[in-house]
GROMACS .gro file of N, CA and C in nm:
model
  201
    1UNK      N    1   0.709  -1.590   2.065
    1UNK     CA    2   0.706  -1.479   1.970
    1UNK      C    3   0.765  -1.523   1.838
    2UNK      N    4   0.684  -1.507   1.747
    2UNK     CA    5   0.717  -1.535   1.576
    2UNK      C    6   0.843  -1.472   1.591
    3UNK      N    7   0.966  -1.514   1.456
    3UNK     CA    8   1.093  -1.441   1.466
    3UNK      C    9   1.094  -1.352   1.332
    4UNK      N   10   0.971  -1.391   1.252
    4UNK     CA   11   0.949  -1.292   1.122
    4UNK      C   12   0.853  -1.216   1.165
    5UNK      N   13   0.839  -1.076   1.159
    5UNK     CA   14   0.660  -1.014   1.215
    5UNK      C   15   0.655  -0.978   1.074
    6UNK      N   16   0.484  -0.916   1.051
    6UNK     CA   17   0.446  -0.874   0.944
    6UNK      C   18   0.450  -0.709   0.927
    7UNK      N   19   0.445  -0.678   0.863
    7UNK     CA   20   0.436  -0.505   0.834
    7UNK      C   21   0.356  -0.425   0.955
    8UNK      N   22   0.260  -0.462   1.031
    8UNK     CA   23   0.183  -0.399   1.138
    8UNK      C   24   0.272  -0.427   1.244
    9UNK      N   25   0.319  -0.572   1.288
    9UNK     CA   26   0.379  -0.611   1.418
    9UNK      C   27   0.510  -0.503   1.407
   10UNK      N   28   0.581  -0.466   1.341
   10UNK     CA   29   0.665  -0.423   1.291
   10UNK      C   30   0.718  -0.289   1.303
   11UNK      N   31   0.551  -0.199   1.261
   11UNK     CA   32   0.546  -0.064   1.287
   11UNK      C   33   0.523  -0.067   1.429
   12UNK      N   34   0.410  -0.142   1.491
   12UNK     CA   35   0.356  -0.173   1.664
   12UNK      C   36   0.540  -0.115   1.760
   13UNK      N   37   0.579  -0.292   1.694
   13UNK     CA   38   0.697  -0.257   1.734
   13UNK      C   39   0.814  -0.149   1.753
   14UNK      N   40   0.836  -0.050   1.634
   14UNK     CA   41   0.909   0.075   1.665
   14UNK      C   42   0.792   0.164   1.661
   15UNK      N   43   0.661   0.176   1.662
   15UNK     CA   44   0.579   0.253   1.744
   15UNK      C   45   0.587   0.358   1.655
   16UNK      N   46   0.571   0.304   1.537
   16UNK     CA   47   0.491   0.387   1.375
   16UNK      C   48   0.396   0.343   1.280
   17UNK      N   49   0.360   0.409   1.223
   17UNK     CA   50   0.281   0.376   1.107
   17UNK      C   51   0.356   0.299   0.987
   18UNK      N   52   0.262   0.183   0.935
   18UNK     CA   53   0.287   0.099   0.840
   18UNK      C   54   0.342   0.208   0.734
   19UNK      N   55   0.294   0.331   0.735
   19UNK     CA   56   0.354   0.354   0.611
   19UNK      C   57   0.527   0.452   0.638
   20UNK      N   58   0.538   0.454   0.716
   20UNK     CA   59   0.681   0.486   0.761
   20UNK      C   60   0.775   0.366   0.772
   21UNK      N   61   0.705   0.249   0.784
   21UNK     CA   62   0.777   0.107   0.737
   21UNK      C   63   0.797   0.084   0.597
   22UNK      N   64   0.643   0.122   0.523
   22UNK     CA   65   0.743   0.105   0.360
   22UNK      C   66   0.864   0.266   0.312
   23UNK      N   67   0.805   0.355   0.386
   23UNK     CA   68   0.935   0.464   0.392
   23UNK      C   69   1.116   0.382   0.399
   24UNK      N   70   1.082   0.330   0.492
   24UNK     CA   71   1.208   0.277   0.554
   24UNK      C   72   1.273   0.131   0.464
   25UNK      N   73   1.167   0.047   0.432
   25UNK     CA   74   1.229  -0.046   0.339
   25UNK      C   75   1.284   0.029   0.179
   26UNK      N   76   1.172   0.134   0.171
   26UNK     CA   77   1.233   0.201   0.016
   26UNK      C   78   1.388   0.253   0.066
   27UNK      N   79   1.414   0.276   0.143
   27UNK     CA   80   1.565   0.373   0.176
   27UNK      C   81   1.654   0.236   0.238
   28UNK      N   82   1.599   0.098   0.276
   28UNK     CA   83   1.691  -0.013   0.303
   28UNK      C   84   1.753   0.037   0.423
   29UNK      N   85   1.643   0.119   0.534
   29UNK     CA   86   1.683   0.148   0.675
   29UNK      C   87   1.656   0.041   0.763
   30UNK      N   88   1.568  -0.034   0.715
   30UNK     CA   89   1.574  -0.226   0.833
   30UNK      C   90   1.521  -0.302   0.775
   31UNK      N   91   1.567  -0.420   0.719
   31UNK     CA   92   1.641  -0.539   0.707
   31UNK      C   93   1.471  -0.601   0.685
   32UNK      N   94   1.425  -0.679   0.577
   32UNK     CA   95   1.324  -0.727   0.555
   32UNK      C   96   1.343  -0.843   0.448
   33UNK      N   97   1.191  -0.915   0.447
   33UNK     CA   98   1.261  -1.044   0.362
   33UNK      C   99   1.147  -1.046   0.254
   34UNK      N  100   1.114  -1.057   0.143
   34UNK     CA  101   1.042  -1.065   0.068
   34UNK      C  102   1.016  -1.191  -0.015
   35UNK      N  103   0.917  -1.249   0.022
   35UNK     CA  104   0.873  -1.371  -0.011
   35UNK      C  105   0.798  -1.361  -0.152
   36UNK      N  106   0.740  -1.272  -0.211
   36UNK     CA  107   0.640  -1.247  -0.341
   36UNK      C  108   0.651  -1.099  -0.272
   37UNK      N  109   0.533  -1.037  -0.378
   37UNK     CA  110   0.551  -0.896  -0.448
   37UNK      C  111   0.468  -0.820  -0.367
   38UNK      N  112   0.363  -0.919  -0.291
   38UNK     CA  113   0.303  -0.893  -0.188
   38UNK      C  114   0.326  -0.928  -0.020
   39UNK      N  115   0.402  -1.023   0.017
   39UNK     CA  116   0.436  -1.096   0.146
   39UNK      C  117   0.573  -1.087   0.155
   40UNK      N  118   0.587  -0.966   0.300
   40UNK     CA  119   0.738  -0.939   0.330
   40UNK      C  120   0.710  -0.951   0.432
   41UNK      N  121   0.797  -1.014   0.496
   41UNK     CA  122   0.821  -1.010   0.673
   41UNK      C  123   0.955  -0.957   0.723
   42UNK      N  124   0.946  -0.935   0.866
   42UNK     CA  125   1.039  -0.849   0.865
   42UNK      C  126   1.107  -0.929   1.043
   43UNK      N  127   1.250  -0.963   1.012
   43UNK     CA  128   1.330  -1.014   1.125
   43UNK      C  129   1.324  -0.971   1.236
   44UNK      N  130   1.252  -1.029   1.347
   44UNK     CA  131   1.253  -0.965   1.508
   44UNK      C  132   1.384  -0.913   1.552
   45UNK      N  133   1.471  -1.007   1.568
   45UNK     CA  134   1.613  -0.930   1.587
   45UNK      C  135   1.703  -0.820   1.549
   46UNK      N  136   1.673  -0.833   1.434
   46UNK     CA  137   1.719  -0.732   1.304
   46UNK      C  138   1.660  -0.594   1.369
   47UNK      N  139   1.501  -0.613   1.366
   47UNK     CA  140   1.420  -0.495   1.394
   47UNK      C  141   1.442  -0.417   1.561
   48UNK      N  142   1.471  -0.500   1.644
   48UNK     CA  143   1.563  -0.511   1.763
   48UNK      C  144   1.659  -0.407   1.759
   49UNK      N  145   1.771  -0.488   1.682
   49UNK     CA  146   1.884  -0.418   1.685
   49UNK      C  147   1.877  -0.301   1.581
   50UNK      N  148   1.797  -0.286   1.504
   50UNK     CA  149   1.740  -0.132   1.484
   50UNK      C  150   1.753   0.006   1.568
   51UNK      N  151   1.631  -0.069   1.628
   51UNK     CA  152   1.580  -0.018   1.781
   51UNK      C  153   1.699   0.044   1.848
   52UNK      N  154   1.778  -0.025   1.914
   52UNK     CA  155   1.927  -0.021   1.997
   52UNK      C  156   2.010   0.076   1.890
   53UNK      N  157   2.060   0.043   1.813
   53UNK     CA  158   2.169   0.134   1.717
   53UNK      C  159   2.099   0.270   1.718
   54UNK      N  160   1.978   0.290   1.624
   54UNK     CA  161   1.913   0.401   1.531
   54UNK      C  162   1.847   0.481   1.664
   55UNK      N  163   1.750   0.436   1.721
   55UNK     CA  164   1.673   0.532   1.838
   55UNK      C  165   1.712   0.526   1.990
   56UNK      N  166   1.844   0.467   2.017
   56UNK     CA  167   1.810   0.501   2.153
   56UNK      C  168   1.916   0.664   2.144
   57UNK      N  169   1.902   0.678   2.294
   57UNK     CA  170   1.947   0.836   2.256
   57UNK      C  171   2.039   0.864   2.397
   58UNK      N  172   2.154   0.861   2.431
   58UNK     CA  173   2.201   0.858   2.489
   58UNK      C  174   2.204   0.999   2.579
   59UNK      N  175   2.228   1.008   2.737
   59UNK     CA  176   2.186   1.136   2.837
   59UNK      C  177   2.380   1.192   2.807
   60UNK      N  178   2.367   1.351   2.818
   60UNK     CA  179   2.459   1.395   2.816
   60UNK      C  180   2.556   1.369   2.888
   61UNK      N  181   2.726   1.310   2.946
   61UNK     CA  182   2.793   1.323   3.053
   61UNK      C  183   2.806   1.152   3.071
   62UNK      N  184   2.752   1.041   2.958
   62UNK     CA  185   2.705   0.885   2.982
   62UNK      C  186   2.796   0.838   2.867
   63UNK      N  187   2.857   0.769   2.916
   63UNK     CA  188   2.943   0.681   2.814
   63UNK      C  189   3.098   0.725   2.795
   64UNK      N  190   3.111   0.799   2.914
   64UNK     CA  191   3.278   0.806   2.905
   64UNK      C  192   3.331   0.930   2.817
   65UNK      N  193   3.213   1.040   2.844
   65UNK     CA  194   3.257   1.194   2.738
   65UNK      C  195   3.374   1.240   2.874
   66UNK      N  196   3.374   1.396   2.827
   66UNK     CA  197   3.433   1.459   2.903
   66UNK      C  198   3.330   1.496   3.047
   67UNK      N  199   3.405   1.533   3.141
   67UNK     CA  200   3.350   1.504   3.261
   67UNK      C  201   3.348   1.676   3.328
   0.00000   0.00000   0.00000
């Protein structure tokens, strides 16, 4: 697996539309690299740990709340 994806692998990956990816680079919500004005790729890991921090969603009573 490439460790840069392109704008499609990207959205595939958090399971949106390309254009909710340039949403997200305009607001500097995940981590991208810009090579020219046209060619940005965007860090597998980075986009990863996106993933993990921003959308997972934890079940009520999980992680040591009150019981």
């Amino acid at each position: 697996q490439p460790e840069l994806l392109t704008k499609a692998e990207c959205a595939a990956l958090l399971g949106v539309c390309q254009r909710t990816i340039d949403t997200m680079m305009r607001q500097r919500r995940i981590s991208f690299v810009r090579f020219s004005r046209r060619l940005v790729r965007f860090p597998r890991k980075e986009i990863l740990r996106h993933i993990e921090q921003s959308l997972t969603v934890r079940a009520r009573g999980s992680g040591g709340g009150q019981q």
